[in-house]
Amino acid sequence: MKKKVVSLSLSVGLICSGMVGASAFADSSKSPQTKKFNQSTGTPDFVAGKLTSPSAKSAKDIVLDYLEKNKAEYKLGSQSAYNSFIVKSKEADQLGGEVVRLQQVYEGVPVWGSTQAARVDENGVLEAVSGLVAPDLDKKGLKSFAKSQTQKQAIETAESDLGFKPEYEQAPTSELVVYPTGDKAIYAYHVNLNFLSPEPGNYNYFIDASTGKVVNKFNAIDTAGSQPATLTGSNTTGTGVGVLGDTKSLKTLLSSGYYYLQDNTRGQGIFTYDGKNRTTLPGTLWKDLDNNLNATYDHAATDAHYYAGVTYDYYKNVFNRNSYDNAGAALKSTVHYSRNYNNAFWNGSQMVYGDGDGTTFIPLSGGLDVIGHELTHAVTERSSNLTYQNESGALNEAISDIFGTLVEFYDNRNPDFEIGEDIYTPNTAGDALRSMSDPTKYGDPDHYSKRYTGTSDNGGVHTNSGIINKAAYLISQGGTHYGVTVAGIGNTKLGAIFYRANTVYLTSSSNFSQARAALVQAAKDLYGATSAEVTTVNNAFDSVGVY
């Protein structure tokens, strides 16, 4: 089986447990229409319906009151809901009302992997609560847990386990968390080691706060960065030739006699940098003398700059989302990163593109779906924040593949349902990294029964994404798969349903079964509970064996 990875992506989390099927309840003002229980914990992790009566209270209080009233079902023990959750964010829902995101805590310490999302409508009615709640923490020995290790010792343990000395982009960090481990829970330090040399890495370690042992570790790209310094000058329009030889119009800035790849017309700007084949970021802001980027060395910068603008426009024009954070964050890209670097990644603050080695890849910024993929990781980081491991990580990857593809269709530049086909194996016609229409073409599963269950690739995030990709393809295009016929509803509705699920209902620990519930609920919100769109989503997930 070919293993092909185009991005490392965002944060990584714990194993997401299995789910039981949805149960239907009587449709009343106080009985949920949908309720799903986590198979491992026995607690609800997706409830939707008219869960409360109308209220003039704040959305936060409505959600916490509901959790307190149902604390026995969520197995909070002696802890009150008011002390068990903190509000991480509140955001207006595009359909009215408010989305509240929570973090579970135990005696003030965050519980790793336990985040929740709730939707309150404009009348103060709680309509959905999703996300894993770690149960019975009072019974798991935390009160007697001896925290003998220090944050400094935890960092030293992680650095020792790493096996090499990196050049840090930012100082290592360490945070105390509650770390559930099956029937137990421990205090652990979450250590982050973030660097670009000798190879890009964002190593996340969990160090037992009592014994100092490593209990889990994973590597992903996820750093925090500041806004770039902006030049002053005159906004202009230039031209450039891309990696595939096509000419594009570029938004540039004229300053002190040079034309810079700085686009001031979108959000807080789009900036494209020259990495000069080094491994420091962001590099030097790209500049040109005649506003015509037609040299071979310019091609990667042309595409990175233009395609970042296309992706920004897609999210703004289709979903009214102002950049990845919905607050206009600047989009930074660095091209010519390192030498012969066969990858592209989002590092938490910017996109980074290698030039490829000319055989496996050509410059990766030449793929619009690759750029849409990377920027969607940023959108996910600022919304559901799906942890990049096991099913939640595969879901994270699939969402990036889906929206990378939808951006390609939006720009109508030879769109298809293949991923990375424009920049992968230039000497092999028709090859791609992954296929949404037929994941098995590249060795990825198209049904849950064929999922990868090992530990490599963070639990198969680039492999098992094929299951969700296939469901998404069927939602859009329709077809018969494993004997189940799905009526396609097109790309526009596919994007609307997945965007709503990602920004309203999915949480950091969502697995495939919870994703199905979230997508069905999103379709109900958008098109009605008995709509053809809801039927299509249900049938698509039936066809890939996700219930």
Coordinates of C-alpha atoms in Angstrom, one line a residue:
M1 CA 0.0 0.0 0.0
K2 CA 1.4 3.4 -1.0
K3 CA 1.8 5.7 2.0
K4 CA 1.7 9.3 0.7
V5 CA 1.5 12.3 3.1
V6 CA 1.2 15.8 1.9
S7 CA 0.8 17.6 5.2
L8 CA 1.4 17.2 8.9
S9 CA -1.4 19.5 10.1
L10 CA -2.5 20.6 13.5
S11 CA -2.9 19.4 17.1
V12 CA -3.0 15.8 18.0
G13 CA -5.2 14.1 20.6
L14 CA -6.3 10.9 22.3
I15 CA -8.0 7.9 20.9
C16 CA -11.6 8.5 20.0
S17 CA -13.8 5.7 21.2
G18 CA -16.6 3.9 19.3
M19 CA -20.2 5.0 19.3
V20 CA -23.5 3.3 19.3
G21 CA -26.2 4.2 16.8
A22 CA -28.5 7.1 17.0
S23 CA -31.8 6.7 18.9
A24 CA -35.0 8.5 17.9
F25 CA -37.2 10.0 20.7
A26 CA -40.7 11.5 20.7
D27 CA -40.6 15.0 19.2
S28 CA -41.6 17.2 22.0
S29 CA -40.3 20.5 23.3
K30 CA -38.2 18.8 26.0
S31 CA -37.4 15.4 24.6
P32 CA -34.3 15.1 22.4
Q33 CA -34.8 13.9 18.9
T34 CA -31.4 12.4 18.7
K35 CA -29.2 11.0 21.4
K36 CA -25.9 9.1 21.0
F37 CA -23.9 7.5 23.8
N38 CA -20.2 7.0 23.8
Q39 CA -19.7 3.2 23.8
S40 CA -16.6 3.4 26.1
T41 CA -17.8 5.9 28.7
G42 CA -21.6 5.3 28.6
T43 CA -22.1 9.1 28.5
P44 CA -23.9 11.2 25.9
D45 CA -21.7 12.7 23.3
F46 CA -24.3 14.0 20.9
V47 CA -27.7 15.2 21.9
A48 CA -30.0 17.3 19.7
G49 CA -33.5 18.6 19.8
K50 CA -35.5 21.1 21.8
L51 CA -33.5 20.4 25.0
T52 CA -34.7 23.3 27.1
S53 CA -37.5 25.8 27.2
P54 CA -37.0 29.4 25.9
S55 CA -34.9 31.5 28.3
A56 CA -33.6 35.0 28.6
K57 CA -30.4 33.8 30.3
S58 CA -27.0 34.0 28.6
A59 CA -26.1 31.1 26.3
K60 CA -23.4 30.1 28.7
D61 CA -25.8 29.8 31.6
I62 CA -28.3 27.9 29.5
V63 CA -25.7 25.3 28.6
L64 CA -24.3 24.9 32.1
D65 CA -27.7 24.7 33.6
Y66 CA -28.6 21.9 31.3
L67 CA -25.3 20.0 32.1
E68 CA -25.9 20.5 35.8
K69 CA -29.5 19.2 35.5
N70 CA -28.1 16.1 33.6
K71 CA -24.9 15.7 35.6
A72 CA -25.8 12.1 36.6
E73 CA -26.1 11.1 32.9
Y74 CA -22.8 12.8 32.2
K75 CA -21.3 11.0 35.3
L76 CA -19.9 14.2 36.9
G77 CA -20.0 12.7 40.4
S78 CA -19.7 15.2 43.2
Q79 CA -18.4 17.8 40.8
S80 CA -21.0 20.4 39.6
A81 CA -21.2 21.3 36.0
Y82 CA -20.4 24.9 36.9
N83 CA -17.0 23.8 38.2
S84 CA -16.5 21.1 35.6
F85 CA -16.5 23.2 32.4
I86 CA -15.0 26.5 31.4
V87 CA -16.1 28.5 28.3
K88 CA -13.4 28.6 25.6
S89 CA -15.3 30.6 23.0
K90 CA -18.7 32.0 22.0
E91 CA -19.6 32.8 18.4
A92 CA -22.7 33.9 16.6
D93 CA -24.4 31.1 14.7
Q94 CA -25.1 32.0 11.0
L95 CA -28.6 30.6 11.4
G96 CA -29.3 32.6 14.5
G97 CA -28.4 32.1 18.1
E98 CA -25.0 31.3 19.5
V99 CA -22.4 28.5 19.6
V100 CA -20.7 27.9 22.9
R101 CA -17.5 25.8 23.1
L102 CA -16.4 24.3 26.5
Q103 CA -13.4 22.7 28.0
Q104 CA -13.9 20.1 30.8
V105 CA -11.7 20.7 33.8
Y106 CA -11.2 18.8 37.1
E107 CA -10.4 21.1 40.1
G108 CA -9.4 23.7 37.6
V109 CA -7.0 21.5 35.5
P110 CA -8.0 20.9 31.8
V111 CA -9.0 17.4 30.9
W112 CA -7.1 16.4 27.8
G113 CA -9.3 15.6 24.8
S114 CA -12.5 16.6 26.5
T115 CA -14.1 19.5 24.7
Q116 CA -17.8 20.2 24.0
A117 CA -19.9 22.3 21.6
A118 CA -23.4 23.6 22.3
R119 CA -25.9 25.5 20.1
V120 CA -28.5 27.8 21.7
D121 CA -31.1 29.3 19.3
E122 CA -32.2 32.9 19.2
N123 CA -35.0 32.2 21.6
G124 CA -32.7 30.8 24.3
V125 CA -33.5 27.2 23.5
L126 CA -30.6 24.7 23.8
E127 CA -30.7 22.7 20.6
A128 CA -27.6 20.6 20.7
V129 CA -24.7 19.4 22.9
S130 CA -21.9 17.5 21.4
G131 CA -18.5 16.2 22.6
L132 CA -16.9 13.7 24.9
V133 CA -17.2 14.2 28.7
A134 CA -14.7 12.2 30.8
P135 CA -16.8 10.4 33.4
D136 CA -16.4 9.7 37.1
L137 CA -13.1 11.6 37.6
D138 CA -13.8 11.6 41.3
K139 CA -13.3 7.8 41.3
K140 CA -10.1 7.6 39.4
G141 CA -7.5 8.4 42.0
L142 CA -6.8 12.0 41.2
K143 CA -7.2 13.3 44.7
S144 CA -4.5 11.0 46.0
F145 CA -2.2 11.4 43.0
A146 CA 1.3 12.6 44.0
K147 CA 2.7 15.1 41.5
S148 CA 6.4 14.7 42.2
Q149 CA 7.6 15.9 38.8
T150 CA 8.1 19.5 37.9
Q151 CA 7.4 21.2 34.6
K152 CA 11.1 21.6 34.0
Q153 CA 11.7 17.9 34.6
A154 CA 8.9 17.0 32.2
I155 CA 10.5 19.1 29.4
E156 CA 13.9 17.5 30.1
T157 CA 12.3 14.0 29.8
A158 CA 10.7 14.9 26.5
E159 CA 13.9 16.3 25.1
S160 CA 15.8 13.2 26.2
D161 CA 13.2 10.9 24.5
L162 CA 13.4 13.0 21.3
G163 CA 16.9 11.7 20.7
F164 CA 18.4 14.7 19.0
K165 CA 18.9 18.4 19.8
P166 CA 16.6 20.6 17.7
E167 CA 16.9 24.3 16.9
Y168 CA 13.7 25.7 18.6
E169 CA 11.5 28.2 16.9
Q170 CA 10.0 28.9 20.3
A171 CA 10.8 27.8 23.8
P172 CA 9.4 24.5 25.0
T173 CA 6.2 24.7 27.0
S174 CA 4.7 22.5 29.6
E175 CA 1.1 22.4 31.0
L176 CA -0.5 20.3 33.6
V177 CA -3.5 18.3 32.4
V178 CA -5.7 15.5 33.5
Y179 CA -5.0 12.6 31.2
P180 CA -7.7 9.9 31.0
T181 CA -6.3 6.4 30.4
G182 CA -9.2 4.0 30.1
D183 CA -10.6 3.2 33.5
K184 CA -8.0 5.5 35.2
A185 CA -6.9 9.1 35.0
I186 CA -3.6 10.7 35.9
Y187 CA -2.1 14.1 36.1
A188 CA 0.4 14.6 33.3
Y189 CA 2.4 17.4 31.8
H190 CA 1.7 18.2 28.2
V191 CA 5.0 19.2 26.8
N192 CA 5.4 20.9 23.4
L193 CA 8.7 20.9 21.5
N194 CA 8.4 23.1 18.4
F195 CA 11.1 23.4 15.8
L196 CA 12.0 23.6 12.1
S197 CA 15.5 22.1 12.1
P198 CA 16.8 19.5 11.5
E199 CA 13.3 18.7 10.2
P200 CA 10.0 20.5 10.9
G201 CA 8.6 19.1 14.1
N202 CA 5.9 19.8 16.7
Y203 CA 6.4 17.0 19.2
N204 CA 3.7 16.8 21.9
Y205 CA 4.6 14.7 24.9
F206 CA 2.5 13.6 27.9
I207 CA 4.7 12.9 30.9
D208 CA 3.3 11.2 34.0
A209 CA 3.5 13.9 36.7
S210 CA 4.3 11.2 39.3
T211 CA 6.7 8.8 37.7
G212 CA 8.1 10.9 34.9
K213 CA 7.4 8.3 32.3
V214 CA 6.3 9.1 28.8
V215 CA 2.6 8.0 28.5
N216 CA 2.0 9.3 24.9
K217 CA 3.7 11.3 22.3
F218 CA 2.9 12.5 18.8
N219 CA 4.3 14.8 16.1
A220 CA 2.4 17.4 14.2
I221 CA 3.0 20.9 12.9
D222 CA 1.3 23.5 15.1
T223 CA 3.1 26.7 16.2
A224 CA 1.8 30.1 17.2
G225 CA 3.0 33.2 15.2
S226 CA 2.6 36.9 15.1
Q227 CA 1.2 39.1 12.3
P228 CA 3.8 40.0 9.7
A229 CA 5.2 43.5 9.5
T230 CA 3.5 45.3 6.6
L231 CA 5.1 47.6 4.1
T232 CA 3.5 50.9 3.1
G233 CA 3.0 51.9 -0.5
S234 CA 0.6 51.7 -3.4
N235 CA -1.6 48.7 -4.2
T236 CA -1.0 47.5 -7.7
T237 CA -1.8 44.5 -9.9
G238 CA 1.0 42.4 -11.5
T239 CA 1.2 39.1 -13.4
G240 CA 3.0 35.9 -12.8
V241 CA 3.5 32.5 -14.3
G242 CA 2.7 29.5 -12.2
V243 CA 4.3 26.1 -11.7
L244 CA 2.2 24.6 -14.5
G245 CA 3.0 27.5 -16.9
D246 CA -0.3 29.4 -16.6
T247 CA -0.4 33.1 -16.2
K248 CA -2.2 34.7 -13.2
S249 CA -3.1 38.2 -12.0
L250 CA -1.4 39.1 -8.7
K251 CA -2.3 41.7 -6.1
T252 CA 1.0 43.4 -5.2
L253 CA 2.4 46.4 -3.4
L254 CA 4.7 49.1 -4.9
S255 CA 7.1 50.4 -2.3
S256 CA 10.4 52.1 -2.7
G257 CA 10.8 51.0 -6.3
Y258 CA 10.0 47.3 -5.7
Y259 CA 6.8 45.3 -6.2
Y260 CA 6.1 43.0 -3.2
L261 CA 3.8 40.0 -3.0
Q262 CA 1.7 41.8 -0.4
D263 CA -2.1 41.8 -1.1
N264 CA -3.8 44.4 1.1
T265 CA -7.3 43.8 -0.4
R266 CA -8.1 40.7 1.6
G267 CA -8.5 40.7 5.4
Q268 CA -5.3 41.8 7.1
G269 CA -3.3 40.9 4.0
I270 CA -1.8 38.1 2.0
F271 CA 2.0 37.9 2.2
T272 CA 4.3 35.5 0.2
Y273 CA 7.9 35.0 1.3
D274 CA 11.1 33.5 -0.3
G275 CA 12.6 30.8 2.0
K276 CA 15.7 30.8 -0.2
N277 CA 16.1 27.0 0.4
R278 CA 16.7 27.5 4.1
T279 CA 14.6 26.3 7.1
T280 CA 13.9 29.6 8.9
L281 CA 10.5 31.2 8.6
P282 CA 9.0 33.2 7.2
G283 CA 12.0 34.2 5.0
T284 CA 12.1 37.4 2.9
L285 CA 9.0 39.1 1.6
W286 CA 9.0 38.4 -2.1
K287 CA 10.0 41.4 -4.3
D288 CA 10.3 42.1 -8.0
L289 CA 11.5 44.9 -10.1
D290 CA 8.9 45.0 -12.9
N291 CA 5.7 43.4 -11.4
N292 CA 6.0 40.5 -13.8
L293 CA 7.0 37.2 -12.1
N294 CA 7.9 35.1 -15.1
A295 CA 11.2 33.6 -14.2
T296 CA 11.3 29.9 -13.3
Y297 CA 12.3 30.7 -9.7
D298 CA 9.2 32.9 -9.5
H299 CA 6.6 30.2 -10.4
A300 CA 6.2 28.7 -6.9
A301 CA 5.6 32.2 -5.4
T302 CA 3.1 33.1 -8.1
D303 CA 0.9 30.1 -7.3
A304 CA 1.3 30.4 -3.5
H305 CA 0.2 34.1 -3.6
Y306 CA -2.6 33.6 -6.1
Y307 CA -4.1 30.4 -4.6
A308 CA -4.0 31.9 -1.1
G309 CA -6.3 34.6 -2.5
V310 CA -8.6 32.1 -4.1
T311 CA -8.9 30.2 -0.9
Y312 CA -9.6 33.3 1.1
D313 CA -12.3 34.3 -1.5
Y314 CA -13.9 30.9 -1.3
Y315 CA -14.4 31.0 2.4
K316 CA -15.4 34.7 2.4
N317 CA -17.8 34.5 -0.5
V318 CA -19.4 31.2 0.2
F319 CA -19.5 31.2 4.1
N320 CA -18.8 34.9 4.9
R321 CA -15.7 33.7 6.8
N322 CA -13.0 36.4 7.0
S323 CA -9.8 34.3 6.8
Y324 CA -9.1 31.2 8.8
D325 CA -9.9 32.7 12.2
N326 CA -13.0 34.6 10.9
A327 CA -11.3 37.8 12.1
G328 CA -9.2 38.7 9.0
A329 CA -5.9 37.0 10.0
A330 CA -3.1 37.6 7.6
L331 CA -2.3 34.7 5.3
K332 CA 1.5 34.0 5.1
S333 CA 3.1 31.6 2.7
T334 CA 6.8 30.6 2.4
V335 CA 8.0 28.9 -0.8
H336 CA 11.4 27.4 -1.6
Y337 CA 11.5 26.0 1.9
S338 CA 14.6 23.8 2.4
R339 CA 16.1 21.8 -0.5
N340 CA 14.1 19.2 -2.5
Y341 CA 11.6 19.2 0.3
N342 CA 8.7 16.8 -0.5
N343 CA 6.0 18.3 1.7
A344 CA 3.8 21.2 2.5
F345 CA 2.3 22.1 5.9
W346 CA 0.4 24.5 8.0
N347 CA 2.4 25.4 11.1
G348 CA -0.2 27.2 13.1
S349 CA 0.7 30.6 11.7
Q350 CA 1.5 30.2 8.0
M351 CA 1.7 27.9 5.0
V352 CA 5.1 26.3 4.1
Y353 CA 5.8 24.8 0.7
G354 CA 8.8 22.7 -0.4
D355 CA 10.0 22.6 -4.0
G356 CA 9.9 18.8 -4.2
D357 CA 12.7 16.8 -5.7
G358 CA 11.3 16.9 -9.2
T359 CA 10.5 13.2 -9.2
T360 CA 8.1 12.7 -6.3
F361 CA 6.9 16.3 -6.3
I362 CA 7.3 19.5 -8.2
P363 CA 6.8 22.7 -6.1
L364 CA 3.8 22.0 -3.9
S365 CA 2.4 25.4 -4.1
G366 CA 1.4 24.5 -7.7
G367 CA -1.6 22.5 -6.4
L368 CA -4.6 24.6 -5.6
D369 CA -6.2 21.7 -3.7
V370 CA -3.0 21.5 -1.6
I371 CA -3.3 25.1 -0.6
G372 CA -7.0 24.8 0.1
H373 CA -6.2 21.7 2.2
E374 CA -3.6 23.5 4.3
L375 CA -5.7 26.6 4.9
T376 CA -8.6 24.4 5.9
H377 CA -6.4 22.9 8.6
A378 CA -6.2 26.4 9.9
V379 CA -10.0 26.8 9.8
T380 CA -10.4 23.5 11.7
E381 CA -7.8 24.6 14.3
R382 CA -10.0 27.7 15.0
S383 CA -13.3 25.8 15.1
S384 CA -13.6 22.1 16.0
N385 CA -9.9 21.8 16.6
L386 CA -10.0 18.1 15.8
T387 CA -7.1 16.3 17.4
Y388 CA -4.7 14.9 14.9
Q389 CA -4.7 11.2 15.8
N390 CA -6.9 8.2 15.1
E391 CA -10.4 8.9 13.9
S392 CA -10.5 12.5 14.8
G393 CA -7.2 13.0 12.9
A394 CA -8.6 11.2 9.9
L395 CA -11.7 13.3 10.0
N396 CA -9.4 16.4 10.2
E397 CA -7.5 15.2 7.1
A398 CA -10.7 14.4 5.2
I399 CA -12.2 17.8 5.9
S400 CA -9.1 19.4 4.5
D401 CA -9.3 17.2 1.4
I402 CA -12.9 18.0 0.9
F403 CA -12.5 21.8 1.1
G404 CA -9.3 21.7 -0.9
T405 CA -11.3 20.0 -3.6
L406 CA -14.2 22.4 -3.2
V407 CA -11.8 25.4 -3.6
E408 CA -10.5 23.8 -6.8
F409 CA -14.1 23.6 -8.1
Y410 CA -14.8 27.2 -7.0
D411 CA -11.9 28.4 -9.1
N412 CA -12.9 26.0 -11.9
R413 CA -9.3 25.3 -12.7
N414 CA -9.4 21.7 -14.0
P415 CA -11.3 20.5 -10.9
D416 CA -11.6 16.9 -9.9
F417 CA -11.9 14.6 -6.9
E418 CA -8.2 13.7 -6.8
I419 CA -5.9 15.2 -4.2
G420 CA -2.5 16.7 -5.2
E421 CA -2.7 15.4 -8.8
D422 CA -1.1 18.6 -10.2
I423 CA 2.1 18.4 -8.3
Y424 CA 2.6 14.7 -7.5
T425 CA 4.9 12.4 -9.6
P426 CA 5.2 14.7 -12.6
N427 CA 6.4 11.8 -14.8
T428 CA 3.4 9.6 -14.0
A429 CA 0.3 10.6 -15.8
G430 CA -3.0 10.4 -13.8
D431 CA -1.3 9.9 -10.5
A432 CA -2.4 11.6 -7.2
L433 CA -1.9 11.5 -3.5
R434 CA -5.5 10.4 -2.7
S435 CA -8.8 9.9 -4.4
M436 CA -12.2 10.9 -3.0
S437 CA -14.1 9.1 -5.7
D438 CA -12.1 5.8 -5.3
P439 CA -9.9 5.8 -2.2
T440 CA -8.8 2.2 -2.9
K441 CA -7.0 3.4 -6.0
Y442 CA -4.1 4.6 -3.7
G443 CA -4.5 1.9 -1.0
D444 CA -6.9 3.8 1.2
P445 CA -10.1 2.2 2.6
D446 CA -13.6 3.1 1.3
H447 CA -15.5 1.3 4.1
Y448 CA -15.2 1.3 7.9
S449 CA -14.8 -2.5 7.9
K450 CA -11.5 -2.0 6.1
R451 CA -10.1 0.8 8.3
Y452 CA -6.5 0.8 9.4
T453 CA -6.1 0.0 13.1
G454 CA -2.4 0.4 13.6
T455 CA -0.4 3.2 15.2
S456 CA 1.7 4.5 12.3
D457 CA 0.8 7.9 10.7
N458 CA -0.8 8.9 14.0
G459 CA -3.2 6.0 13.7
G460 CA -3.8 6.3 10.0
V461 CA -4.9 9.8 9.6
H462 CA -4.0 9.9 5.9
T463 CA -5.4 6.4 5.3
N464 CA -8.7 6.3 7.1
S465 CA -9.6 9.7 5.8
G466 CA -10.6 7.8 2.7
I467 CA -13.7 6.5 4.4
I468 CA -15.0 10.1 5.0
N469 CA -13.8 11.2 1.6
K470 CA -15.8 8.5 -0.1
A471 CA -18.9 9.5 1.9
A472 CA -18.4 13.1 0.9
Y473 CA -18.0 12.2 -2.7
L474 CA -21.2 10.2 -2.7
I475 CA -23.0 13.1 -0.9
S476 CA -22.0 15.4 -3.8
Q477 CA -22.1 13.1 -6.8
G478 CA -24.2 10.2 -5.8
G479 CA -23.8 6.5 -6.7
T480 CA -24.2 3.0 -5.4
H481 CA -21.6 1.8 -2.9
Y482 CA -21.7 -1.6 -1.1
G483 CA -25.2 -2.0 -2.3
V484 CA -26.4 1.4 -0.9
T485 CA -27.7 3.9 -3.4
V486 CA -27.0 7.6 -2.6
A487 CA -28.6 10.5 -4.5
G488 CA -26.1 13.3 -5.0
I489 CA -26.9 16.8 -3.9
G490 CA -23.9 18.6 -5.4
N491 CA -20.8 20.4 -4.2
T492 CA -22.5 23.5 -2.8
K493 CA -24.7 21.6 -0.4
L494 CA -21.8 19.2 0.4
G495 CA -19.7 22.2 1.5
A496 CA -22.5 23.9 3.4
I497 CA -23.1 20.7 5.5
F498 CA -19.5 20.0 6.2
Y499 CA -18.7 23.6 7.0
R500 CA -21.6 23.8 9.5
A501 CA -20.7 20.5 11.2
N502 CA -17.0 21.6 11.5
T503 CA -17.8 25.1 12.9
V504 CA -20.8 24.2 15.1
Y505 CA -21.0 20.6 16.2
L506 CA -17.6 18.8 15.9
T507 CA -15.2 18.8 18.9
S508 CA -11.6 17.9 19.4
S509 CA -12.4 14.2 20.1
S510 CA -15.1 13.6 17.5
N511 CA -14.9 10.2 15.8
F512 CA -16.6 9.0 12.6
S513 CA -19.8 8.1 14.3
Q514 CA -20.1 11.4 16.0
A515 CA -19.2 13.1 12.7
R516 CA -22.2 11.4 11.1
A517 CA -24.5 12.7 13.8
A518 CA -23.0 16.2 13.4
L519 CA -23.4 16.1 9.6
V520 CA -27.0 14.9 9.8
Q521 CA -27.8 17.6 12.3
A522 CA -26.2 20.2 10.0
A523 CA -28.3 19.0 7.1
K524 CA -31.4 19.2 9.3
D525 CA -30.5 22.8 10.3
L526 CA -30.0 23.8 6.7
Y527 CA -32.6 21.9 4.8
G528 CA -35.1 20.5 7.2
A529 CA -35.4 17.3 9.3
T530 CA -37.3 15.3 6.5
S531 CA -35.3 16.7 3.6
A532 CA -33.7 14.8 0.8
E533 CA -30.4 16.2 1.9
V534 CA -30.7 14.5 5.3
T535 CA -31.5 11.2 3.5
T536 CA -28.5 11.6 1.3
V537 CA -26.1 12.1 4.3
N538 CA -27.6 9.1 6.1
N539 CA -27.3 6.9 3.0
A540 CA -23.8 8.0 2.3
F541 CA -22.6 7.0 5.8
D542 CA -24.6 3.8 5.6
S543 CA -22.7 3.0 2.4
V544 CA -19.3 3.3 4.1
G545 CA -20.3 1.5 7.2
V546 CA -20.3 4.4 9.7
Y547 CA -23.3 4.4 12.1

